[in-house]
Amino acid sequence: MNANLESLASPRRSDAVADRLRGLILTGVYAVGSRLPNERDLSESLAVNRASVREALKRLEFLELIEVRHGQGSFVREIRASSALQLIEDLLQDRRTITAELLRQILEFRRHMTVHAVELAACNRSEADVDRARALIEREACDGREPAVALEIDVEMNALLGEATGNLVYQFLTNLFTRLLRKLGPLYYNEQRDFARSLGNHRELFAAIEAGDPIAAHRVIEEMLDYSEAAIMLEANRLEAEGLIGPAARAPST
Amino acid sequence: MNANLESLASPRRSDAVADRLRGLILTGVYAVGSRLPNERDLSESLAVNRASVREALKRLEFLELIEVRHGQGSFVREIRASSALQLIEDLLQDRRTITAELLRQILEFRRHMTVHAVELAACNRSEADVDRARALIEREACDGREPAVALEIDVEMNALLGEATGNLVYQFLTNLFTRLLRKLGPLYYNEQRDFARSLGNHRELFAAIEAGDPIAAHRVIEEMLDYSEAAIMLEANRLEAEGLIGPAARAPST
DNA sequence: CTAGTATAGTGGTCGGACCTCTGACCTCAT
DNA sequence: ATGAGGTCAGAGGTCCGACCACTATACTAG
């Protein structure tokens, strides 16, 4: 535990403080229902100004991880009582709060959300959406063998899917998963990736959406999700078995 | 409306400032891509300290309504680029940002999310969940004719549904909709409500979930959603036609 | 004309003062 | 004893004014 590294981790002090406190809360160091140290003590022990601590606490309050009560203090809330979906992003940020079961739950939701999103996209996509998707797929056909490019294209495709639904709620959700993909993607976009399969799936999905055929789109996306989920869960189970993720995770041996 | 009530609404300055700026952004007074006044000017024109302005801006940044760039300023983001689902709560807070179309989109998502949630609940509910639901329904049978009680029971039922899914993501989502229900429910929980129908539906849904029968649960919840959505959209279309909600909404005549 | 440098404007941090709210304790008249 | 009211400590909320760090721009020297 090097305090220097942590303080340099994030350009903004308040973000660094928020990350630190978030970790302490999510890993149970600060138990549910307990009171955090007061702002003055926190600012002293973290060696930052109280304003930075306050901004950090604000962020945790926004995530509904804590409840700040005037005159009393800040209290740790039950995470399951939160309504901040972005929390899953935070949970995936610490090795100790990632579990295979959590991933399974996230993927379970993603599946249903994505299936419905592509159906909506097939019904509501605009001509502009179609053109953009076509350009993306052409680019994939050219440079898609490069993992970094493939990831970037998947990210763009995901974002485009959200827009094409014509539903703001689905757009928010796909935006969230797009960000997760961008952040976690590098973990499994490697040279072993099946480039031809991915390109083929994209083309099929595109064709279905362009044709306005939600049934076909549904069929294709299910196949894509089967493949994606299997790959992720395989890796997750392996990591958990090796103790690299989960409540008692230790650093990788490198 | 009543200025006194508003001034008491937000005990915290930073929240009041955030609400004000949020309104200005969502109604387009501050256009997408434009730069907000700098923090010093904002604090002067709003007659609050710069720290309060900063905390407000932080909140808007969490909601991904603005992007704060060190050395440059704060810029309004495209709302559709956000991934903060809680934004729908903010959108429903200002008469001018509520539209029948937005409600339709929200209900479209709620339907699919809820259907899947009850299916999961039917598969994963614990005995404790069953007991709590049974108690709720008994209470509804007794006092459910009172609109305030009926709303409270629906709220509890909704929260319970989220827990019963056994999926953290669905729990976050149901928590969000539970909060929306609690806030907006009073609008259409009135004496005209069909008490017997509601109680009957709850009993059917409960029976299906207790029996672990996702198919039956699916059927019941669809019926409930049909009814609920029809009522909401009828009201929404009426309000929009009368110009009480929507981009050019005016205060009700009363 | 280019490269490097001042500078102004913006957000980021600081510290230290004071206000307001809450809960616990204390006092005192009943 | 008991309850109403006052007092006080400790918590978050707000304020002020100063300074630091980053960015874009304009300017200057080569």
Coordinates of C-alpha atoms (C1' of nucleotides) in Angstrom, one line a residue:
Chain A
M1 CA 0.0 0.0 0.0
N2 CA 1.8 3.0 -1.2
A3 CA 0.1 6.3 -0.3
N4 CA 2.1 8.2 -2.8
L5 CA 0.8 6.2 -5.8
E6 CA -2.7 6.5 -4.7
S7 CA -2.5 10.3 -4.3
L8 CA -1.2 10.5 -7.9
A9 CA -3.6 8.0 -9.4
S10 CA -6.3 10.5 -10.4
P11 CA -5.7 14.0 -11.6
R12 CA -8.3 15.2 -9.3
R13 CA -7.9 14.9 -5.6
S14 CA -11.6 14.5 -5.0
D15 CA -11.7 11.6 -7.5
A16 CA -8.8 9.9 -5.8
V17 CA -10.5 10.3 -2.4
A18 CA -13.8 9.0 -3.8
D19 CA -12.1 5.9 -5.3
R20 CA -10.3 5.2 -2.0
L21 CA -13.4 5.5 0.1
R22 CA -15.5 3.6 -2.4
G23 CA -13.0 0.7 -2.2
L24 CA -13.2 0.8 1.6
I25 CA -17.0 0.7 1.5
L26 CA -17.4 -2.0 -1.1
T27 CA -14.9 -4.3 0.5
G28 CA -16.6 -4.0 3.8
V29 CA -13.9 -2.2 5.7
Y30 CA -16.6 0.4 6.5
A31 CA -19.6 -1.8 7.4
V32 CA -23.1 -1.2 6.3
G33 CA -24.8 1.2 8.7
S34 CA -21.6 2.4 10.2
R35 CA -20.6 6.0 10.3
L36 CA -17.6 7.3 8.3
P37 CA -15.0 9.4 10.1
N38 CA -16.0 13.0 10.0
E39 CA -15.0 15.3 7.2
R40 CA -12.3 17.0 9.2
D41 CA -10.7 13.8 10.3
L42 CA -10.9 12.4 6.8
S43 CA -9.2 15.5 5.3
E44 CA -6.5 15.2 7.8
S45 CA -5.8 11.5 7.5
L46 CA -5.9 11.7 3.7
A47 CA -3.9 14.8 3.7
V48 CA -6.2 16.7 1.4
N49 CA -8.4 19.7 1.9
R50 CA -11.9 19.3 3.4
A51 CA -13.5 20.6 0.2
S52 CA -11.9 17.7 -1.7
V53 CA -13.3 15.3 0.9
R54 CA -16.7 16.9 0.6
E55 CA -16.7 16.6 -3.2
A56 CA -15.7 12.9 -2.9
L57 CA -18.5 12.3 -0.4
K58 CA -20.9 14.0 -2.7
R59 CA -20.0 11.5 -5.4
L60 CA -20.5 8.6 -3.1
E61 CA -23.8 10.0 -2.0
F62 CA -24.8 10.3 -5.7
L63 CA -24.0 6.6 -6.1
E64 CA -26.1 6.0 -3.1
L65 CA -23.3 4.3 -1.3
I66 CA -23.6 6.6 1.6
E67 CA -26.2 8.8 3.2
V68 CA -25.0 12.2 4.5
R69 CA -27.0 13.5 7.4
H70 CA -26.6 17.1 8.5
G71 CA -25.5 17.3 12.1
Q72 CA -24.9 13.6 12.3
G73 CA -22.4 12.3 9.8
S74 CA -22.1 10.1 6.7
F75 CA -23.4 6.6 7.0
V76 CA -22.8 3.5 4.8
R77 CA -25.9 2.4 3.0
E78 CA -26.8 -1.1 1.9
I79 CA -25.6 -1.4 -1.7
R80 CA -28.6 -3.3 -2.7
A81 CA -30.8 -0.3 -1.8
S82 CA -29.1 1.8 -4.4
S83 CA -30.7 2.8 -7.7
A84 CA -27.5 3.8 -9.4
L85 CA -26.8 1.4 -12.2
Q86 CA -23.4 2.9 -12.7
L87 CA -22.4 1.1 -9.5
I88 CA -21.7 -2.0 -11.6
E89 CA -18.9 -0.1 -13.2
D90 CA -17.4 0.6 -9.8
L91 CA -17.9 -2.9 -8.7
L92 CA -15.9 -4.1 -11.7
Q93 CA -13.1 -1.8 -10.8
D94 CA -11.8 -3.7 -7.8
R95 CA -10.5 -7.2 -8.1
R96 CA -12.1 -8.1 -4.7
T97 CA -15.6 -7.0 -5.7
I98 CA -15.6 -8.9 -9.0
T99 CA -17.1 -12.3 -8.7
A100 CA -18.2 -14.8 -11.3
E101 CA -21.7 -14.6 -9.9
L102 CA -21.8 -10.8 -10.3
L103 CA -20.7 -11.1 -13.9
R104 CA -23.3 -13.7 -14.5
Q105 CA -26.0 -11.3 -13.2
I106 CA -24.7 -8.5 -15.3
L107 CA -24.7 -10.6 -18.4
E108 CA -28.1 -11.9 -17.6
F109 CA -29.4 -8.4 -17.7
R110 CA -27.3 -7.4 -20.7
R111 CA -28.7 -10.3 -22.7
H112 CA -32.3 -9.2 -22.3
M113 CA -31.6 -5.6 -22.7
T114 CA -29.5 -6.1 -25.8
V115 CA -32.0 -8.4 -27.4
H116 CA -34.8 -5.9 -27.0
A117 CA -32.5 -3.1 -28.2
V118 CA -31.7 -4.8 -31.5
E119 CA -35.4 -5.5 -32.0
L120 CA -36.2 -1.9 -31.5
A121 CA -33.3 -0.9 -33.7
A122 CA -34.7 -3.1 -36.5
C123 CA -38.0 -1.3 -36.2
N124 CA -36.8 2.3 -35.7
R125 CA -33.3 2.7 -37.3
S126 CA -32.9 5.7 -39.5
E127 CA -31.1 5.8 -42.8
A128 CA -28.3 7.7 -41.2
D129 CA -27.9 4.8 -38.7
V130 CA -27.7 2.3 -41.6
D131 CA -25.1 4.3 -43.4
R132 CA -22.9 4.6 -40.3
A133 CA -23.2 0.9 -39.6
R134 CA -22.3 0.1 -43.1
A135 CA -19.1 2.3 -42.9
L136 CA -18.2 0.6 -39.6
I137 CA -18.5 -2.9 -41.1
E138 CA -16.4 -1.9 -44.1
R139 CA -13.7 -0.7 -41.8
E140 CA -13.9 -3.9 -39.8
A141 CA -13.5 -5.9 -43.0
C142 CA -10.3 -4.0 -43.7
D143 CA -8.6 -3.6 -40.4
G144 CA -10.6 -5.8 -38.0
R145 CA -7.9 -8.3 -37.5
E146 CA -6.1 -5.8 -35.3
P147 CA -7.5 -6.4 -31.7
A148 CA -7.4 -2.7 -30.9
V149 CA -9.4 -1.8 -34.0
A150 CA -11.8 -4.6 -33.4
L151 CA -12.5 -3.4 -30.0
E152 CA -13.0 0.2 -31.1
I153 CA -15.4 -1.0 -33.8
D154 CA -17.4 -3.1 -31.3
V155 CA -17.6 0.0 -29.1
E156 CA -18.8 2.2 -31.9
M157 CA -21.3 -0.5 -33.0
N158 CA -22.7 -0.7 -29.5
A159 CA -23.1 3.0 -29.2
L160 CA -24.8 3.1 -32.6
L161 CA -27.2 0.4 -31.6
G162 CA -28.3 2.5 -28.7
E163 CA -29.0 5.4 -31.0
A164 CA -30.9 3.3 -33.5
T165 CA -33.4 2.1 -30.9
G166 CA -35.0 5.5 -30.8
N167 CA -35.5 5.0 -27.1
L168 CA -33.6 7.3 -24.7
V169 CA -33.6 4.7 -21.9
Y170 CA -32.0 2.0 -24.0
Q171 CA -29.5 4.6 -25.2
F172 CA -28.5 5.3 -21.6
L173 CA -28.1 1.6 -21.0
T174 CA -26.1 0.9 -24.1
N175 CA -23.9 3.8 -23.3
L176 CA -23.1 2.3 -19.9
F177 CA -22.3 -1.1 -21.4
T178 CA -20.3 0.6 -24.2
R179 CA -18.2 2.2 -21.5
L180 CA -17.7 -1.1 -19.8
L181 CA -16.7 -2.7 -23.0
R182 CA -14.2 0.0 -23.7
K183 CA -12.7 -0.4 -20.3
L184 CA -12.8 -4.2 -20.0
G185 CA -12.5 -5.1 -23.7
P186 CA -8.7 -5.1 -23.8
L187 CA -8.8 -8.1 -21.5
Y188 CA -10.2 -10.5 -24.0
Y189 CA -9.7 -8.8 -27.4
N190 CA -6.5 -10.7 -28.3
E191 CA -5.0 -12.4 -31.2
Q192 CA -7.0 -15.6 -30.6
R193 CA -10.2 -13.7 -31.4
D194 CA -12.2 -15.2 -34.2
F195 CA -12.1 -12.3 -36.6
A196 CA -14.1 -13.9 -39.4
R197 CA -16.9 -15.0 -37.1
S198 CA -17.2 -11.5 -35.6
L199 CA -17.4 -9.9 -39.0
G200 CA -19.9 -12.4 -40.2
N201 CA -22.1 -11.8 -37.2
H202 CA -21.9 -8.1 -37.7
R203 CA -22.9 -8.4 -41.3
E204 CA -25.9 -10.6 -40.5
L205 CA -27.0 -8.3 -37.7
F206 CA -26.7 -5.3 -39.9
A207 CA -28.6 -7.0 -42.7
A208 CA -31.5 -7.8 -40.3
I209 CA -31.6 -4.4 -38.9
E210 CA -31.4 -2.7 -42.3
A211 CA -34.2 -4.9 -43.5
G212 CA -36.3 -4.0 -40.5
D213 CA -36.5 -7.7 -39.5
P214 CA -36.6 -7.9 -35.7
I215 CA -37.0 -11.7 -35.7
A216 CA -33.8 -12.2 -37.7
A217 CA -32.0 -9.6 -35.6
H218 CA -33.1 -11.4 -32.5
R219 CA -31.7 -14.7 -33.7
V220 CA -28.4 -13.2 -34.7
I221 CA -27.8 -11.3 -31.5
E222 CA -28.6 -14.3 -29.4
E223 CA -26.0 -16.2 -31.2
M224 CA -23.5 -13.4 -30.6
L225 CA -24.4 -13.2 -27.0
D226 CA -24.0 -17.0 -26.5
Y227 CA -20.5 -16.7 -27.8
S228 CA -19.6 -13.6 -25.9
E229 CA -21.0 -14.8 -22.6
A230 CA -19.4 -18.2 -22.8
A231 CA -16.0 -16.6 -23.4
I232 CA -16.4 -14.1 -20.5
M233 CA -17.7 -16.7 -18.0
L234 CA -15.0 -19.2 -18.9
E235 CA -12.4 -16.6 -18.1
A236 CA -14.2 -15.4 -15.0
N237 CA -14.5 -18.9 -13.6
R238 CA -10.9 -19.5 -14.2
L239 CA -9.8 -16.3 -12.5
E240 CA -12.1 -17.0 -9.6
A241 CA -10.7 -20.5 -9.2
E242 CA -7.2 -19.1 -9.2
G243 CA -8.2 -16.6 -6.5
L244 CA -7.4 -13.6 -8.8
I245 CA -10.8 -12.1 -8.4
G246 CA -13.4 -12.4 -5.7
P247 CA -13.6 -11.4 -2.0
A248 CA -10.1 -12.7 -1.1
A249 CA -8.4 -11.8 -4.4
R250 CA -4.6 -11.4 -4.3
A251 CA -2.5 -9.6 -6.8
P252 CA -1.5 -11.7 -9.9
S253 CA 1.9 -13.4 -9.6
T254 CA 2.9 -11.9 -13.0
Chain B
M1 CA -46.6 28.3 -8.1
N2 CA -45.6 28.8 -4.5
A3 CA -42.1 30.3 -4.0
N4 CA -42.1 29.5 -0.3
L5 CA -42.5 25.8 -0.9
E6 CA -39.7 25.8 -3.4
S7 CA -37.3 27.6 -1.1
L8 CA -37.9 24.9 1.6
A9 CA -37.6 22.1 -0.9
S10 CA -33.8 21.9 -1.0
P11 CA -32.0 22.3 2.3
R12 CA -28.7 22.3 0.6
R13 CA -27.5 25.2 -1.5
S14 CA -25.5 23.0 -3.8
D15 CA -28.6 20.9 -4.5
A16 CA -30.6 24.0 -5.3
V17 CA -27.9 25.3 -7.6
A18 CA -27.7 21.9 -9.3
D19 CA -31.5 21.8 -9.8
R20 CA -31.4 25.2 -11.3
L21 CA -28.6 24.5 -13.7
R22 CA -30.1 21.2 -14.6
G23 CA -33.3 22.9 -15.6
L24 CA -31.4 25.4 -17.7
I25 CA -29.5 22.7 -19.5
L26 CA -32.4 20.3 -20.0
T27 CA -34.7 23.0 -21.4
G28 CA -32.0 24.1 -23.8
V29 CA -31.2 27.5 -22.3
Y30 CA -27.7 26.4 -22.3
A31 CA -27.3 24.7 -25.6
V32 CA -25.4 21.5 -26.2
G33 CA -21.7 22.1 -26.7
S34 CA -21.8 25.6 -25.2
R35 CA -19.8 26.7 -22.3
L36 CA -21.4 27.5 -19.0
P37 CA -20.4 30.7 -17.2
N38 CA -17.3 30.2 -15.2
E39 CA -17.6 29.2 -11.6
R40 CA -16.8 32.6 -10.2
D41 CA -19.5 34.3 -12.3
L42 CA -22.0 31.6 -11.4
S43 CA -21.3 31.9 -7.7
E44 CA -21.8 35.7 -8.0
S45 CA -25.0 35.6 -10.1
L46 CA -26.5 32.9 -8.0
A47 CA -25.4 34.6 -4.8
V48 CA -23.8 31.5 -3.3
N49 CA -20.2 30.5 -2.6
R50 CA -18.0 29.0 -5.2
A51 CA -17.7 25.8 -3.3
S52 CA -21.5 25.3 -3.5
V53 CA -21.4 25.9 -7.3
R54 CA -18.6 23.4 -7.6
E55 CA -20.5 20.8 -5.7
A56 CA -23.5 21.4 -8.0
L57 CA -21.3 21.1 -11.1
K58 CA -19.9 17.9 -9.7
R59 CA -23.4 16.5 -9.5
L60 CA -24.1 17.5 -13.1
E61 CA -20.9 15.9 -14.1
F62 CA -21.9 12.7 -12.5
L63 CA -25.2 12.8 -14.4
E64 CA -23.0 13.3 -17.5
L65 CA -24.9 16.5 -18.4
I66 CA -21.8 18.5 -18.5
E67 CA -18.1 17.9 -19.0
V68 CA -15.7 19.9 -16.9
R69 CA -12.3 20.6 -18.4
H70 CA -9.5 21.9 -16.3
G71 CA -8.3 25.2 -17.7
Q72 CA -11.2 25.6 -20.2
G73 CA -14.6 25.5 -18.5
S74 CA -17.7 23.4 -18.2
F75 CA -19.4 22.3 -21.4
V76 CA -22.9 21.0 -22.0
R77 CA -23.0 17.5 -23.2
E78 CA -25.5 15.8 -25.5
I79 CA -27.9 14.2 -23.1
R80 CA -28.2 11.1 -25.3
A81 CA -24.5 10.5 -24.7
S82 CA -25.1 10.0 -21.0
S83 CA -25.1 6.7 -19.3
A84 CA -26.8 7.8 -16.1
L85 CA -30.2 6.2 -16.0
Q86 CA -31.2 8.4 -13.1
L87 CA -31.5 11.2 -15.6
I88 CA -35.0 10.0 -16.4
E89 CA -35.9 11.0 -12.8
D90 CA -34.6 14.4 -13.5
L91 CA -36.4 14.6 -16.8
L92 CA -39.6 13.8 -15.1
Q93 CA -39.1 16.6 -12.7
D94 CA -39.7 19.5 -15.0
R95 CA -43.0 19.9 -16.8
R96 CA -41.2 21.1 -19.9
T97 CA -39.1 18.0 -20.3
I98 CA -41.9 15.6 -19.8
T99 CA -43.5 14.5 -23.1
A100 CA -45.9 11.7 -23.9
E101 CA -43.2 10.2 -26.1
L102 CA -40.6 10.2 -23.3
L103 CA -43.1 8.4 -21.1
R104 CA -43.8 5.9 -23.8
Q105 CA -40.1 5.1 -24.1
I106 CA -39.7 4.7 -20.3
L107 CA -42.8 2.4 -20.1
E108 CA -41.4 0.5 -23.1
F109 CA -38.3 -0.3 -21.1
R110 CA -40.1 -0.8 -17.9
R111 CA -42.3 -3.4 -19.5
H112 CA -39.5 -5.6 -20.6
M113 CA -37.5 -5.1 -17.5
T114 CA -40.4 -5.9 -15.2
V115 CA -41.5 -9.0 -17.2
H116 CA -38.0 -10.4 -16.9
A117 CA -37.8 -9.4 -13.2
V118 CA -40.9 -11.4 -12.3
E119 CA -39.7 -14.4 -14.2
L120 CA -36.5 -14.3 -12.3
A121 CA -38.4 -13.7 -9.1
A122 CA -40.5 -16.8 -9.8
C123 CA -37.3 -18.8 -10.2
N124 CA -35.2 -17.3 -7.4
R125 CA -37.5 -16.0 -4.7
S126 CA -36.6 -17.1 -1.2
E127 CA -39.1 -18.2 1.5
A128 CA -38.5 -14.9 3.3
D129 CA -39.6 -13.0 0.1
V130 CA -42.7 -15.1 0.0
D131 CA -43.6 -14.3 3.6
R132 CA -43.1 -10.6 3.1
A133 CA -45.2 -10.6 0.0
R134 CA -48.0 -12.5 1.8
A135 CA -48.0 -10.0 4.6
L136 CA -48.2 -7.1 2.1
I137 CA -51.1 -8.6 0.3
E138 CA -53.0 -9.2 3.6
R139 CA -52.5 -5.6 4.5
E140 CA -53.7 -4.6 1.1
A141 CA -56.8 -6.6 1.6
C142 CA -57.5 -4.8 4.8
D143 CA -56.6 -1.2 4.0
G144 CA -56.0 -1.1 0.3
R145 CA -59.0 1.0 -0.5
E146 CA -57.2 4.0 0.9
P147 CA -55.1 5.4 -2.1
A148 CA -52.2 6.4 0.1
V149 CA -52.0 2.9 1.5
A150 CA -52.4 1.3 -1.9
L151 CA -49.5 3.4 -3.2
E152 CA -47.3 2.5 -0.3
I153 CA -48.1 -1.2 -0.8
D154 CA -47.3 -1.0 -4.5
V155 CA -44.0 0.7 -3.6
E156 CA -43.1 -2.1 -1.2
M157 CA -44.2 -4.7 -3.6
N158 CA -42.0 -3.3 -6.3
A159 CA -39.0 -3.1 -4.0
L160 CA -39.6 -6.7 -2.9
L161 CA -39.8 -7.8 -6.5
G162 CA -36.3 -6.4 -7.1
E163 CA -34.9 -8.3 -4.1
A164 CA -36.6 -11.5 -5.1
T165 CA -34.9 -11.6 -8.5
G166 CA -31.6 -12.4 -6.9
N167 CA -29.9 -10.2 -9.5
L168 CA -28.2 -7.0 -8.3
V169 CA -28.7 -5.3 -11.7
Y170 CA -32.5 -5.8 -11.6
Q171 CA -32.5 -4.7 -8.0
F172 CA -30.9 -1.4 -9.0
L173 CA -33.4 -0.9 -11.8
T174 CA -36.4 -1.8 -9.7
N175 CA -35.1 0.6 -7.0
L176 CA -35.1 3.4 -9.5
F177 CA -38.6 2.7 -10.7
T178 CA -39.7 2.3 -7.1
R179 CA -38.6 5.8 -6.4
L180 CA -40.3 7.1 -9.5
L181 CA -43.5 5.4 -8.4
R182 CA -43.3 6.9 -4.9
K183 CA -42.8 10.3 -6.4
L184 CA -45.3 10.2 -9.3
G185 CA -47.7 7.7 -7.8
P186 CA -49.9 10.3 -6.0
L187 CA -50.8 11.7 -9.4
Y188 CA -52.9 8.7 -10.4
Y189 CA -53.6 6.8 -7.2
N190 CA -57.0 8.3 -6.5
E191 CA -60.4 7.2 -5.4
Q192 CA -61.3 6.0 -8.9
R193 CA -58.7 3.3 -8.7
D194 CA -59.9 -0.2 -9.2
F195 CA -59.1 -1.7 -5.8
A196 CA -60.5 -5.1 -6.4
R197 CA -58.6 -5.5 -9.6
S198 CA -55.3 -4.5 -8.1
L199 CA -55.7 -6.9 -5.2
G200 CA -56.7 -9.7 -7.5
N201 CA -53.7 -9.1 -9.7
H202 CA -51.4 -9.0 -6.8
R203 CA -52.8 -12.3 -5.5
E204 CA -52.4 -13.9 -8.9
L205 CA -48.8 -12.7 -9.3
F206 CA -48.0 -13.8 -5.8
A207 CA -49.4 -17.2 -6.4
A208 CA -47.4 -17.6 -9.6
I209 CA -44.1 -16.5 -8.0
E210 CA -44.7 -18.6 -4.9
A211 CA -45.3 -21.6 -7.1
G212 CA -42.2 -20.8 -9.0
D213 CA -44.1 -20.6 -12.3
P214 CA -42.5 -17.9 -14.5
I215 CA -44.9 -18.5 -17.4
A216 CA -47.9 -17.7 -15.2
A217 CA -46.1 -14.8 -13.6
H218 CA -45.3 -13.4 -17.1
R219 CA -49.0 -13.6 -18.1
V220 CA -50.2 -11.8 -15.0
I221 CA -47.6 -9.0 -15.1
E222 CA -48.3 -8.4 -18.7
E223 CA -52.0 -7.8 -17.9
M224 CA -51.0 -5.5 -15.0
L225 CA -48.7 -3.6 -17.2
D226 CA -51.3 -3.2 -20.0
Y227 CA -53.6 -1.7 -17.5
S228 CA -51.0 0.6 -15.9
E229 CA -49.5 1.8 -19.1
A230 CA -52.9 2.5 -20.7
A231 CA -53.9 4.7 -17.7
I232 CA -50.6 6.6 -17.7
M233 CA -50.5 7.2 -21.4
L234 CA -54.2 8.3 -21.4
E235 CA -53.3 10.9 -18.8
A236 CA -50.1 11.9 -20.5
N237 CA -51.7 12.4 -23.9
R238 CA -54.4 14.5 -22.2
L239 CA -51.9 16.7 -20.4
E240 CA -49.8 17.1 -23.5
A241 CA -52.8 18.1 -25.6
E242 CA -53.7 20.7 -23.0
G243 CA -50.2 22.0 -23.0
L244 CA -49.6 21.2 -19.4
I245 CA -46.5 19.2 -20.2
G246 CA -44.1 19.3 -23.0
P247 CA -41.6 21.8 -24.4
A248 CA -43.9 24.8 -24.1
A249 CA -45.7 23.8 -21.0
R250 CA -47.4 26.4 -19.0
A251 CA -48.5 26.3 -15.4
P252 CA -52.0 24.8 -14.8
S253 CA -54.7 27.4 -14.7
T254 CA -56.3 26.4 -11.3
Chain C
dC1 C1' 8.4 31.8 -40.5
dT2 C1' 9.1 29.0 -36.6
dA3 C1' 9.9 28.0 -31.8
dG4 C1' 9.7 29.2 -27.5
dT5 C1' 7.7 32.1 -24.0
dA6 C1' 4.7 35.3 -21.5
dT7 C1' -0.1 35.9 -20.1
dA8 C1' -4.9 35.8 -19.1
dG9 C1' -8.7 32.9 -18.0
dT10 C1' -10.3 28.7 -16.3
dG11 C1' -10.9 24.9 -13.0
dG12 C1' -8.5 22.7 -8.7
dT13 C1' -6.8 23.1 -4.0
dC14 C1' -6.1 25.2 0.2
dG15 C1' -7.0 26.7 5.2
dG16 C1' -9.5 28.5 8.4
dA17 C1' -13.6 30.9 9.9
dC18 C1' -18.4 30.8 10.9
dC19 C1' -23.4 29.0 10.5
dT20 C1' -26.9 25.3 11.2
dC21 C1' -28.5 21.1 12.6
dT22 C1' -28.7 17.1 15.8
dG23 C1' -28.5 14.5 20.0
dA24 C1' -27.2 14.2 24.6
dC25 C1' -26.9 16.2 28.9
dC26 C1' -28.3 19.4 32.4
dT27 C1' -31.3 22.3 35.0
dC28 C1' -35.3 23.4 37.2
dA29 C1' -40.1 24.1 38.0
dT30 C1' -43.9 21.2 38.4
Chain D
dA1 C1' -39.9 11.6 39.8
dT2 C1' -40.8 13.9 35.6
dG3 C1' -41.2 16.6 31.8
dA4 C1' -40.0 21.2 29.4
dG5 C1' -36.6 24.0 28.2
dG6 C1' -31.7 25.4 27.9
dT7 C1' -26.9 24.4 27.1
dC8 C1' -23.2 22.3 24.7
dA9 C1' -20.3 19.5 21.7
dG10 C1' -19.8 17.6 17.4
dA11 C1' -21.3 16.9 12.9
dG12 C1' -22.2 18.7 8.1
dG13 C1' -23.1 23.3 5.3
dT14 C1' -21.4 27.7 3.8
dC15 C1' -18.4 31.3 3.2
dC16 C1' -14.1 34.0 2.1
dG17 C1' -9.9 34.9 -0.2
dA18 C1' -5.7 33.3 -1.6
dC19 C1' -2.9 30.4 -4.4
dC20 C1' -1.9 26.3 -7.7
dA21 C1' -2.3 23.9 -12.3
dC22 C1' -3.8 23.6 -16.8
dT23 C1' -5.1 25.5 -21.5
dA24 C1' -5.2 28.4 -25.3
dT25 C1' -3.6 32.4 -27.2
dA26 C1' -0.7 36.2 -28.4
dC27 C1' 3.6 37.7 -28.5
dT28 C1' 8.5 37.8 -28.9
dA29 C1' 13.1 36.3 -30.2
dG30 C1' 15.8 33.7 -33.3

